[in-house]
Coordinates of C-alpha atoms and ligand atoms in Angstrom, one line a residue:
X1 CA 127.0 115.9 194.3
X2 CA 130.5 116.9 195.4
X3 CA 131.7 117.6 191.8
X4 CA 128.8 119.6 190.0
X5 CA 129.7 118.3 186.5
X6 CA 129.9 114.6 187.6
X7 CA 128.1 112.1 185.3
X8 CA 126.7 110.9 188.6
X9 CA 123.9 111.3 190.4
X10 CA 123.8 112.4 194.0
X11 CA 124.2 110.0 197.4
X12 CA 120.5 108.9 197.6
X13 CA 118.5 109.9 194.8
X14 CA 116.2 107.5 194.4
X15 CA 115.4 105.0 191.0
X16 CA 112.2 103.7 190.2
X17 CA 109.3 102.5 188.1
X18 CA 105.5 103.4 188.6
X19 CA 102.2 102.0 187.7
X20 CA 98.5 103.0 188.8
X21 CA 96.2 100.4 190.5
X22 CA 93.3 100.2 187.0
X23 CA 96.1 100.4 184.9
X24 CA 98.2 96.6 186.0
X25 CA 96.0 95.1 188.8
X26 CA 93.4 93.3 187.0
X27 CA 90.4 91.6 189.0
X28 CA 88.8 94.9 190.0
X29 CA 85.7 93.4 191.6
X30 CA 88.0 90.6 193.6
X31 CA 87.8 90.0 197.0
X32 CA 84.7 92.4 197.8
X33 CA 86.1 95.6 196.0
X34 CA 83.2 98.1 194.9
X35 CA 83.3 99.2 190.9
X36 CA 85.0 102.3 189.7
X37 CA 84.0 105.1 187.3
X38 CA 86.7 103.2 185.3
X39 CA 84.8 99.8 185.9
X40 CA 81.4 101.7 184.2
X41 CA 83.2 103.5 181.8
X42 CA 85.2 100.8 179.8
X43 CA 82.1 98.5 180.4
X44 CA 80.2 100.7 178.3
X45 CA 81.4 99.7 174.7
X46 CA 83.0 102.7 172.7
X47 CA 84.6 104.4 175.6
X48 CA 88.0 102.5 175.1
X49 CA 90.3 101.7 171.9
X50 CA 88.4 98.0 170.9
X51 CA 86.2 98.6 173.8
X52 CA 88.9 97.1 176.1
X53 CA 88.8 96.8 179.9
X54 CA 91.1 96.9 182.9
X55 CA 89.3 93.5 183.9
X56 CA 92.4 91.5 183.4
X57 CA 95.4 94.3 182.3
X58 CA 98.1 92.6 184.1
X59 CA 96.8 90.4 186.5
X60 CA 99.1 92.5 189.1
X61 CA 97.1 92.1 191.4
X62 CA 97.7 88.3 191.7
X63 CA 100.9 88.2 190.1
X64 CA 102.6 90.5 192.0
X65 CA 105.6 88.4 193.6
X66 CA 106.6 87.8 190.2
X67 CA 106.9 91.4 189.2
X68 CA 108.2 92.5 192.5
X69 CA 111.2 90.3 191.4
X70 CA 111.4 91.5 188.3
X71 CA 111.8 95.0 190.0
X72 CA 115.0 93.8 191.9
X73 CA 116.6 92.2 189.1
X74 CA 116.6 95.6 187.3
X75 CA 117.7 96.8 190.5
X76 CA 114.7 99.4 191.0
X77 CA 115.1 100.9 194.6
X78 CA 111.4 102.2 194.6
X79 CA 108.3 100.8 193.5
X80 CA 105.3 103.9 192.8
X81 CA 101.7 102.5 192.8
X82 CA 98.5 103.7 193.8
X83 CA 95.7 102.6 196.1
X84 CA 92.4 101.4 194.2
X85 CA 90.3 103.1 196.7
X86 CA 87.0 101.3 196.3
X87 CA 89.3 98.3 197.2
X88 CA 89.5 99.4 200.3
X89 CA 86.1 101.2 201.2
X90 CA 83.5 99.4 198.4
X91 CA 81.3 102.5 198.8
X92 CA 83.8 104.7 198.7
X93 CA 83.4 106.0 202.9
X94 CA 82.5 104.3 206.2
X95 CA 82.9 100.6 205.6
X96 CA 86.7 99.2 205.3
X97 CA 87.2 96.3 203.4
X98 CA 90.2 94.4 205.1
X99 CA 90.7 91.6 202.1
X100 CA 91.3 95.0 199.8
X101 CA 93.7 96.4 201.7
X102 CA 95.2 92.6 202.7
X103 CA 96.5 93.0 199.0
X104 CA 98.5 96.4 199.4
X105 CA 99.6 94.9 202.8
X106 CA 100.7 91.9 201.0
X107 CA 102.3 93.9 197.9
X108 CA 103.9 96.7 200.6
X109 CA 105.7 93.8 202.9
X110 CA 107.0 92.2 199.4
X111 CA 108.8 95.1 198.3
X112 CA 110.6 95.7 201.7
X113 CA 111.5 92.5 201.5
X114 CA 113.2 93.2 198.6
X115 CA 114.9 96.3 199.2
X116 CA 112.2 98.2 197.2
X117 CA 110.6 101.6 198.6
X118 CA 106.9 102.1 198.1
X119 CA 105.7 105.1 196.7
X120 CA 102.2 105.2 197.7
X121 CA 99.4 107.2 195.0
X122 CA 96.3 107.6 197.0
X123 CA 94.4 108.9 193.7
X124 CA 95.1 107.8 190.5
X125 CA 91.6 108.6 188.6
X126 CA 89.7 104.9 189.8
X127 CA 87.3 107.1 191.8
X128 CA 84.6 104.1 193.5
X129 CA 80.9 104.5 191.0
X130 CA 79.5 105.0 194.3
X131 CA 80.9 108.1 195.7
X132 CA 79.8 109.2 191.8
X133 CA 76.6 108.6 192.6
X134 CA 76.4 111.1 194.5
X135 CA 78.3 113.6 192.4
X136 CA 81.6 112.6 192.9
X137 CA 84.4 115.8 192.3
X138 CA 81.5 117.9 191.5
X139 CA 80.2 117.3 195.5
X140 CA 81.8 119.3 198.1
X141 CA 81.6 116.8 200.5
X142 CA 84.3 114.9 198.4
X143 CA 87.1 116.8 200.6
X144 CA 86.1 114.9 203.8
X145 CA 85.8 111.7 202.2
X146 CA 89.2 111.8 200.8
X147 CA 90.5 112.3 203.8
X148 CA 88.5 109.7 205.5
X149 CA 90.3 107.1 203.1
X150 CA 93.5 108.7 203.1
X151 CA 93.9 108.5 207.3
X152 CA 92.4 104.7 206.6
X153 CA 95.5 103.8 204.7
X154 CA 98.3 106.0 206.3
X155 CA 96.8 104.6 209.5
X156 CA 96.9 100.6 207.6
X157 CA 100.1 101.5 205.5
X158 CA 102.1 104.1 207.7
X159 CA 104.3 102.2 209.5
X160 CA 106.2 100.9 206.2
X161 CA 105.1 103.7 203.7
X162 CA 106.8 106.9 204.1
X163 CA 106.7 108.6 200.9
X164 CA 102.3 109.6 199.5
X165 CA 101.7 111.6 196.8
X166 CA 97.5 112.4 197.3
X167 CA 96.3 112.9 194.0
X168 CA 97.9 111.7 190.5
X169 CA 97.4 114.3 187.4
X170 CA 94.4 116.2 188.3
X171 CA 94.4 118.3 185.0
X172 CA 93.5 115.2 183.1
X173 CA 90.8 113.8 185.6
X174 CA 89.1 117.0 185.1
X175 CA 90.0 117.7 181.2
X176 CA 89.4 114.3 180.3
X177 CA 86.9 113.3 182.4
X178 CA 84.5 116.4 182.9
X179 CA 85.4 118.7 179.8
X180 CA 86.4 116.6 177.4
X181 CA 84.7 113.2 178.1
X182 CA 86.8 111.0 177.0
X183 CA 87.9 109.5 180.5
X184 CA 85.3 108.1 183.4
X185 CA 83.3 109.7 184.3
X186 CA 82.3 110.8 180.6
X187 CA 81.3 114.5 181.4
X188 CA 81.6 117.5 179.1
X189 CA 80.7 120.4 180.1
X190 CA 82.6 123.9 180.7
X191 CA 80.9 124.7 184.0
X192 CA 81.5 121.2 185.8
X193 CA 85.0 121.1 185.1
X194 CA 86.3 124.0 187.6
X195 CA 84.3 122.7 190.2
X196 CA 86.1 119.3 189.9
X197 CA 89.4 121.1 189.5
X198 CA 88.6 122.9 192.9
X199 CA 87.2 120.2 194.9
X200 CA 90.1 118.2 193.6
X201 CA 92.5 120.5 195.2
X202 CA 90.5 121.0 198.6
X203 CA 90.5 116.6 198.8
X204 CA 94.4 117.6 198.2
X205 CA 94.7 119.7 201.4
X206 CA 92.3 117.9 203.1
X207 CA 94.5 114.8 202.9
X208 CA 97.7 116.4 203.9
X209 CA 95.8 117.8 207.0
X210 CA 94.8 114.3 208.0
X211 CA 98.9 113.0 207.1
X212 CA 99.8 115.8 209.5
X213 CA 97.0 115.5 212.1
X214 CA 98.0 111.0 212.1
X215 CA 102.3 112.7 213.1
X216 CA 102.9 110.0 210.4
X217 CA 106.4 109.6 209.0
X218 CA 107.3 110.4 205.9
X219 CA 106.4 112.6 203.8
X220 CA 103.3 113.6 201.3
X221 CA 103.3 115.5 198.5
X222 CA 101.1 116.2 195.3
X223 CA 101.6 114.9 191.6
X224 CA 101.0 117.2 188.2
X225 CA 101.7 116.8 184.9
X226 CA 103.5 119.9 183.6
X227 CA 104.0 120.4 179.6
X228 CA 105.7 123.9 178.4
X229 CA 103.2 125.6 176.1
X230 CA 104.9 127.4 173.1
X231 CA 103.3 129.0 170.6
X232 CA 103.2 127.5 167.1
X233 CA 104.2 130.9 165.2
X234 CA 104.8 134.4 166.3
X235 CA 101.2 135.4 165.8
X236 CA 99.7 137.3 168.8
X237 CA 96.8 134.9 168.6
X238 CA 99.1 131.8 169.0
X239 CA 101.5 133.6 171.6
X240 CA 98.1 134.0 173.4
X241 CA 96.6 130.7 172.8
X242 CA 100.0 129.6 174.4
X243 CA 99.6 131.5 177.6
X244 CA 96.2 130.5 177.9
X245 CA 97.3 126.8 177.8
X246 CA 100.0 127.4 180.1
X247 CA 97.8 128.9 182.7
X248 CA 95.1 125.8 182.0
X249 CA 97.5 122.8 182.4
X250 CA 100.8 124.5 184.6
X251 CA 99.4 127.3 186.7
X252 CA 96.0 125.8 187.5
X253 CA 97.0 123.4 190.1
X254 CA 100.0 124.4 191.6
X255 CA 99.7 128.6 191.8
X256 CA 96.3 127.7 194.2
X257 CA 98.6 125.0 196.4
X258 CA 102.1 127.4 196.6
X259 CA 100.2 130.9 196.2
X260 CA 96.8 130.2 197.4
X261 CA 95.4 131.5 194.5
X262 CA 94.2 131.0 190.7
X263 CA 95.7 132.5 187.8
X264 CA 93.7 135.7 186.7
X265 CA 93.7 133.9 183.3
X266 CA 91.5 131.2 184.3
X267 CA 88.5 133.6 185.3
X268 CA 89.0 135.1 181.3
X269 CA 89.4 131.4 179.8
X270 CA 86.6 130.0 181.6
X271 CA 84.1 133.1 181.2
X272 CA 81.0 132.8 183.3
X273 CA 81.3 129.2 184.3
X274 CA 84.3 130.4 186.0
X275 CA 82.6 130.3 190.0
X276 CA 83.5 132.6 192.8
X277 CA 85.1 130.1 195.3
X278 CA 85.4 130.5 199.4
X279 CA 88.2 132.2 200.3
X280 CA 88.8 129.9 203.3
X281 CA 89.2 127.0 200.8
X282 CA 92.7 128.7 200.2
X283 CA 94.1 128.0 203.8
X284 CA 93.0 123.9 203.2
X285 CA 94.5 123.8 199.7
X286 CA 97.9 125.8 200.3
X287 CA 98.1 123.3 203.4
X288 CA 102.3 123.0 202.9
X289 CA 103.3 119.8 201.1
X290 CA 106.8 117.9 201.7
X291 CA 107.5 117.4 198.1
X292 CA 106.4 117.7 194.4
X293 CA 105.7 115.3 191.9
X294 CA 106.3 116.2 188.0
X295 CA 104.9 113.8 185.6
X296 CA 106.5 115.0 181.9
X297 CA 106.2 113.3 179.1
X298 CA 106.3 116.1 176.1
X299 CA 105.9 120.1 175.3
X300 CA 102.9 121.5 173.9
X301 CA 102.8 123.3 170.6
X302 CA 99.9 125.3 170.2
X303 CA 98.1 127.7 167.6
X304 CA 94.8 129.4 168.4
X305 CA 91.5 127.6 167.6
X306 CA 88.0 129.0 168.3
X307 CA 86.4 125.9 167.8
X308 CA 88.0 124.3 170.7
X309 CA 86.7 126.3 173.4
X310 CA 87.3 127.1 176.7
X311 CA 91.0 127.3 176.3
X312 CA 90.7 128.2 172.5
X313 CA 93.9 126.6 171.7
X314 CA 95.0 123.0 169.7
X315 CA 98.2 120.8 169.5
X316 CA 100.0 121.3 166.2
X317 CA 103.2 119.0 165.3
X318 CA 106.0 120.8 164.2
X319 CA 107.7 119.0 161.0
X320 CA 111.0 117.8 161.6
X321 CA 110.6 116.9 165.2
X322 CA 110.6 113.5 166.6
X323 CA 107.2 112.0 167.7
X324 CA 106.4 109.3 170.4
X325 CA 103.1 106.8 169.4
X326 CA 100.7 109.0 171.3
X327 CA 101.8 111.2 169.9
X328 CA 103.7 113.4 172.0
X329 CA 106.9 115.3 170.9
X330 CA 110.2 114.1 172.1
X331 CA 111.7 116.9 173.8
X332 CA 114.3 116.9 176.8
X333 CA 114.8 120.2 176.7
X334 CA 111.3 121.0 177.6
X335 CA 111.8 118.3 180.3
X336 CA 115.0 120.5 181.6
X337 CA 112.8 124.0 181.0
X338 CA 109.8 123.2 182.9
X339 CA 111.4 121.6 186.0
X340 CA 113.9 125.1 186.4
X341 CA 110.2 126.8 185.6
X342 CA 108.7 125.0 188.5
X343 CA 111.7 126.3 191.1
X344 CA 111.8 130.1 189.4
X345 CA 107.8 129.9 189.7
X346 CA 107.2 128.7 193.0
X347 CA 110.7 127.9 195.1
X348 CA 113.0 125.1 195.6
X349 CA 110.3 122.4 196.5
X350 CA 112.2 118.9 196.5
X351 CA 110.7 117.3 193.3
X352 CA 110.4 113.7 192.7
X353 CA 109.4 113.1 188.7
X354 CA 107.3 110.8 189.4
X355 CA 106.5 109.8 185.7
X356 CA 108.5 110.1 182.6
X357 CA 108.3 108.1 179.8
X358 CA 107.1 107.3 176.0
X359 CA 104.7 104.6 173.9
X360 CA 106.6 103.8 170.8
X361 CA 105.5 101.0 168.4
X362 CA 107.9 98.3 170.0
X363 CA 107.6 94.9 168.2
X364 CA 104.8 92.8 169.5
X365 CA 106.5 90.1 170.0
X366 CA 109.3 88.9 171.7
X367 CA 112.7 87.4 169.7
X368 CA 115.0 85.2 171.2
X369 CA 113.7 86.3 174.4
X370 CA 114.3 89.5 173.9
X371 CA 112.1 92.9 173.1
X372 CA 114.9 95.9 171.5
X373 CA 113.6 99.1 171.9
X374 CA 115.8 101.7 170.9
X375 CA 113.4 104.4 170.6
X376 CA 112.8 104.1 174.2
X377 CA 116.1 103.7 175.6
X378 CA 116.8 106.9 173.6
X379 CA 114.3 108.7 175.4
X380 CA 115.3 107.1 178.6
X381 CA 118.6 108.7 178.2
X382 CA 118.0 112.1 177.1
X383 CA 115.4 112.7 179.5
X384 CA 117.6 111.5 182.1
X385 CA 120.9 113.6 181.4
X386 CA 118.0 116.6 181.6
X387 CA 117.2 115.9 185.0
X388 CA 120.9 115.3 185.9
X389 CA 121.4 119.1 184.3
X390 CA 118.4 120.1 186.9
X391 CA 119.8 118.4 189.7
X392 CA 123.7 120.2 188.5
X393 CA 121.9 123.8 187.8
X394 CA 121.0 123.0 191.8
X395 CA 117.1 121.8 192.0
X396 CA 116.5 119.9 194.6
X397 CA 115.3 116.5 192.5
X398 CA 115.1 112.9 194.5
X399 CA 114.7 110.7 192.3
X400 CA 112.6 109.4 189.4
X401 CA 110.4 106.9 188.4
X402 CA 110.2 105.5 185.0
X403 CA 106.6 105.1 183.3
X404 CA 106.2 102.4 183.0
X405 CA 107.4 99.5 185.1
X406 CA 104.9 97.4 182.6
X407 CA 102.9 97.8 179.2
X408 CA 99.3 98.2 180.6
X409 CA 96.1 99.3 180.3
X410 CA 96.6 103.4 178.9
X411 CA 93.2 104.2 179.6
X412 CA 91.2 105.1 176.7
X413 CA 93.9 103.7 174.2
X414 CA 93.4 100.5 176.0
X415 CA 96.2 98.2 175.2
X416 CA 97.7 99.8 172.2
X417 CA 100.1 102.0 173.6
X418 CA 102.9 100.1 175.2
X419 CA 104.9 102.3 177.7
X420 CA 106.7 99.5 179.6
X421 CA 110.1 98.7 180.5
X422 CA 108.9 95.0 180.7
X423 CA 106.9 93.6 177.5
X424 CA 103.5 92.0 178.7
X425 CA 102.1 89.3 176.2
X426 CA 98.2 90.2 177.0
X427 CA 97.7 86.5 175.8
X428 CA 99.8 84.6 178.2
X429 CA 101.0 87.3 180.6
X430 CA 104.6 86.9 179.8
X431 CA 106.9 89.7 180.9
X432 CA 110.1 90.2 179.1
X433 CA 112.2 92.9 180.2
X434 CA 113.0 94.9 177.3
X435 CA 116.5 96.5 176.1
X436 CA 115.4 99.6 177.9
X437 CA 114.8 97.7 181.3
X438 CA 118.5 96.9 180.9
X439 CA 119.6 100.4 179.9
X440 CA 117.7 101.2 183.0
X441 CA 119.6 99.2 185.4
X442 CA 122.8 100.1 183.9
X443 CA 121.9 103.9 184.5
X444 CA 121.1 102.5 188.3
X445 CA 124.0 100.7 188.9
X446 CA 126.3 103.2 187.7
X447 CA 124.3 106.0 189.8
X448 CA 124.3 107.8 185.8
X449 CA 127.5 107.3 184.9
X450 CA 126.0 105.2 181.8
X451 CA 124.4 108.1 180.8
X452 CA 127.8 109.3 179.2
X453 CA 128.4 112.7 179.8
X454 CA 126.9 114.5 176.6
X455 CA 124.6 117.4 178.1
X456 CA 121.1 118.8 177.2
X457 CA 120.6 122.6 176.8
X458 CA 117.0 124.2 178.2
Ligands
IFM501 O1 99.4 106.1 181.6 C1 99.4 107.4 182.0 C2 99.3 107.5 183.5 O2 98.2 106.9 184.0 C3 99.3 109.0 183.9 N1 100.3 109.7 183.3 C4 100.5 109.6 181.9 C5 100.6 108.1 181.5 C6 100.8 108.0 180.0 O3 99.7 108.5 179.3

């Protein structure tokens, strides 16, 4: 940006909307696609708000062309999905199914078409049930078989696709899906979950190695979800239970990839479960990536709790402060804080926020053809004038992609947290851009300028 207090943002940054594959496809076993650990989970009742599925969510997955133009009339410039993997092998390695990836060939060549960039997700928690089978993230052999499936589709998708992000959130794979069991697969248990974590990271690395090995264009990257931790008093037990949090959801993922190393404080929250890993796994994992993606949605608040072990720490809401459905705090400041955080911590990495975002209780219904949802176009532009203060403080940032192009399936909420910018009727599939779709555009037309020019502090 020539003028470093312009409301604008700079010559190329990229807008866009994201979505993940079990979230908005639909039709999960079509077309000779093997089940996910999502598949099994919601299809065992109780797993899932109502004991709802992804079966239908929203049909994407034949309804695409519709939504693709739904993405230009907002005037999106780039499109973030992910890759259902078992779509493309069924059993997760060896055999590829070409009618699975026929549909991402399909939904990448509609997009161009349109102007629209893809943003391609390799891993966005739909791991196939029968790479579980034989112990999915908890196997070591899970490295190589990422990479077997990611140099399948660079090698199907590389020629049009030249921005990958490998994995999507691991924290929450591993926290909710083998500490906390409330995501697929269902696991709980303290001595699983850094195994995961780690064999996570080394797929990671593994994949970039096969991007680099394939010379693809383009560039690949790796997507977290960052929340500041503060501590809910002054208390040396909260300030602790803070740090502890912090070095759980921020440090774990990203101080192995940039430093080639954990945190100390993992070893002390995790206790004996915590496993001595192979050093040579570090020269994999801190493989150099092109870019980082920062899914933020909220901060974390947190007071010291013994009964929620390992981290020993709980989310407390602070009275006074504005709350989302989930709920998660509103706080653009936060959003401002941890992105200069991730450039003091670890360098000036070009960033792509690759999710950002909020569920509030929009009407269900649509009026006159129309769905207002203040809350959200709030949100929209307060968390968008604190990545324009990133981007003026001098971080590198890219672009950003809205979460969510579409109300969908939010995993263990099922369909009762709407985070779209278009309403989906679950009855009819009806999408109805909402006010904040239009906000949206607006901000994209005017490259920020109606953002105003108000600021937010960190
Ligand atoms: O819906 C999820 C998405 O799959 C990953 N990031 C957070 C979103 C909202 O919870």
């Amino acid at each position: 940006m020539s003028d470093s207090r312009s409301a604008r943002f700079p010559e190329g940054f990229l807008w866009g909307a994201a979505t993940s594959a079990y979230q908005v496809e639909g039709s999960p076993l079509a077309d000779g696609a093997g089940p996910s650990i999502w598949q099994r989970f919601t299809h065992t009742p109780g797993n899932t708000f109502e004991s709802q599925t992804g079966d239908v969510a929203c049909d994407h997955y034949r309804r695409y062309p519709e939504d693709v133009r739904l993405m230009r009339e907002m005037g999106l410039q780039a499109y973030r999905f992910s890759l259902a993997w078992g779509r493309i092998l069924p059993e997760g390695r060896g055999r590829v199914n070409p009618a699975g990836l026929g549909f991402y060939d399909r939904l990448v060549d509609e997009l161009l078409k349109d102007g629209i960039r893809p943003m391609v997700t390799l891993y966005h928690w739909d791991l196939p049930a029968a790479l579980d089978d034989q112990g999915g993230w908890l196997n070591r052999d899970i490295a190589g078989w990422f990479a077997d499936y990611a140099g399948v589709a660079f090698k199907a998708l590389g020629d049009r696709v030249d921005l990958w992000a490998t994995l999507n959130e691991p924290w929450v794979v591993v926290d909710g899906g083998y500490l906390y069991g409330v995501h697929a697969p269902g696991h709980r248990s303290r001595f699983e979950a850094p195994l995961a974590s780690h064999n996570l990271l080394r797929a990671h690395g593994a994949a970039v190695r096969a991007f680099r090995a394939g010379a693809h264009a383009g560039q690949v990257g790796l997507v977290v979800n960052l929340e500041p931790k503060d501590p809910a008093t002054s208390s040396p037990e909260d300030v602790a239970a803070a740090e502890r949090s912090d070095a759980y959801m921020n440090h774990q993922y990203l101080d192995p990839v940039f430093k080639g190393a954990y945190p100390q404080a993992l070893r002390d929250i995790f206790g004996e479960a915590w496993p001595e890993f192979p050093a040579a796994d570090f020269d994999v994992i801190r493989e150099p990536i092109d870019f980082l993606g920062i899914n933020y949605y909220t901060r974390g608040v947190m007071k010291h709790d013994p009964e929620r072990p390992p981290v020993r720490a709980s989310h407390v809401q602070v009275p006074g402060r504005p709350y989302t459905a989930i709920p998660w705090e509103v706080s653009p400041e936060s959003f401002l804080r941890v992105i200069l955080w991730v450039r003091e911590r670890y360098g000036n990495i070009p960033i792509y926020v690759t999710e950002n975002g909020a569920a509030f209780a929009d009407p269900d219904h649509v009026r006159d053809g129309r769905v207002e949802d203040p809350q959200r176009v709030e949100y929209y532009r307060e968390h968008l004038m604190a990545c324009r203060e990133a981007i003026r403080r001098g971080v590198d940032v890219r672009g950003y992609f809205a979460w969510s192009l579409m109300d969908n399936f939010e995993w263990s909420a099922g369909y009762s947290k709407r985070f779209g910018l278009i309403h989906v009727d679950f009855e009819t599939q009806a999408r109805t851009p909402k006010d904040s779709a239009r906000f949206y555009g607006e901000v994209i037309r005017t490259h920020g300028e109606a953002l105003g020019d108000s600021q937010i502090e960190a």
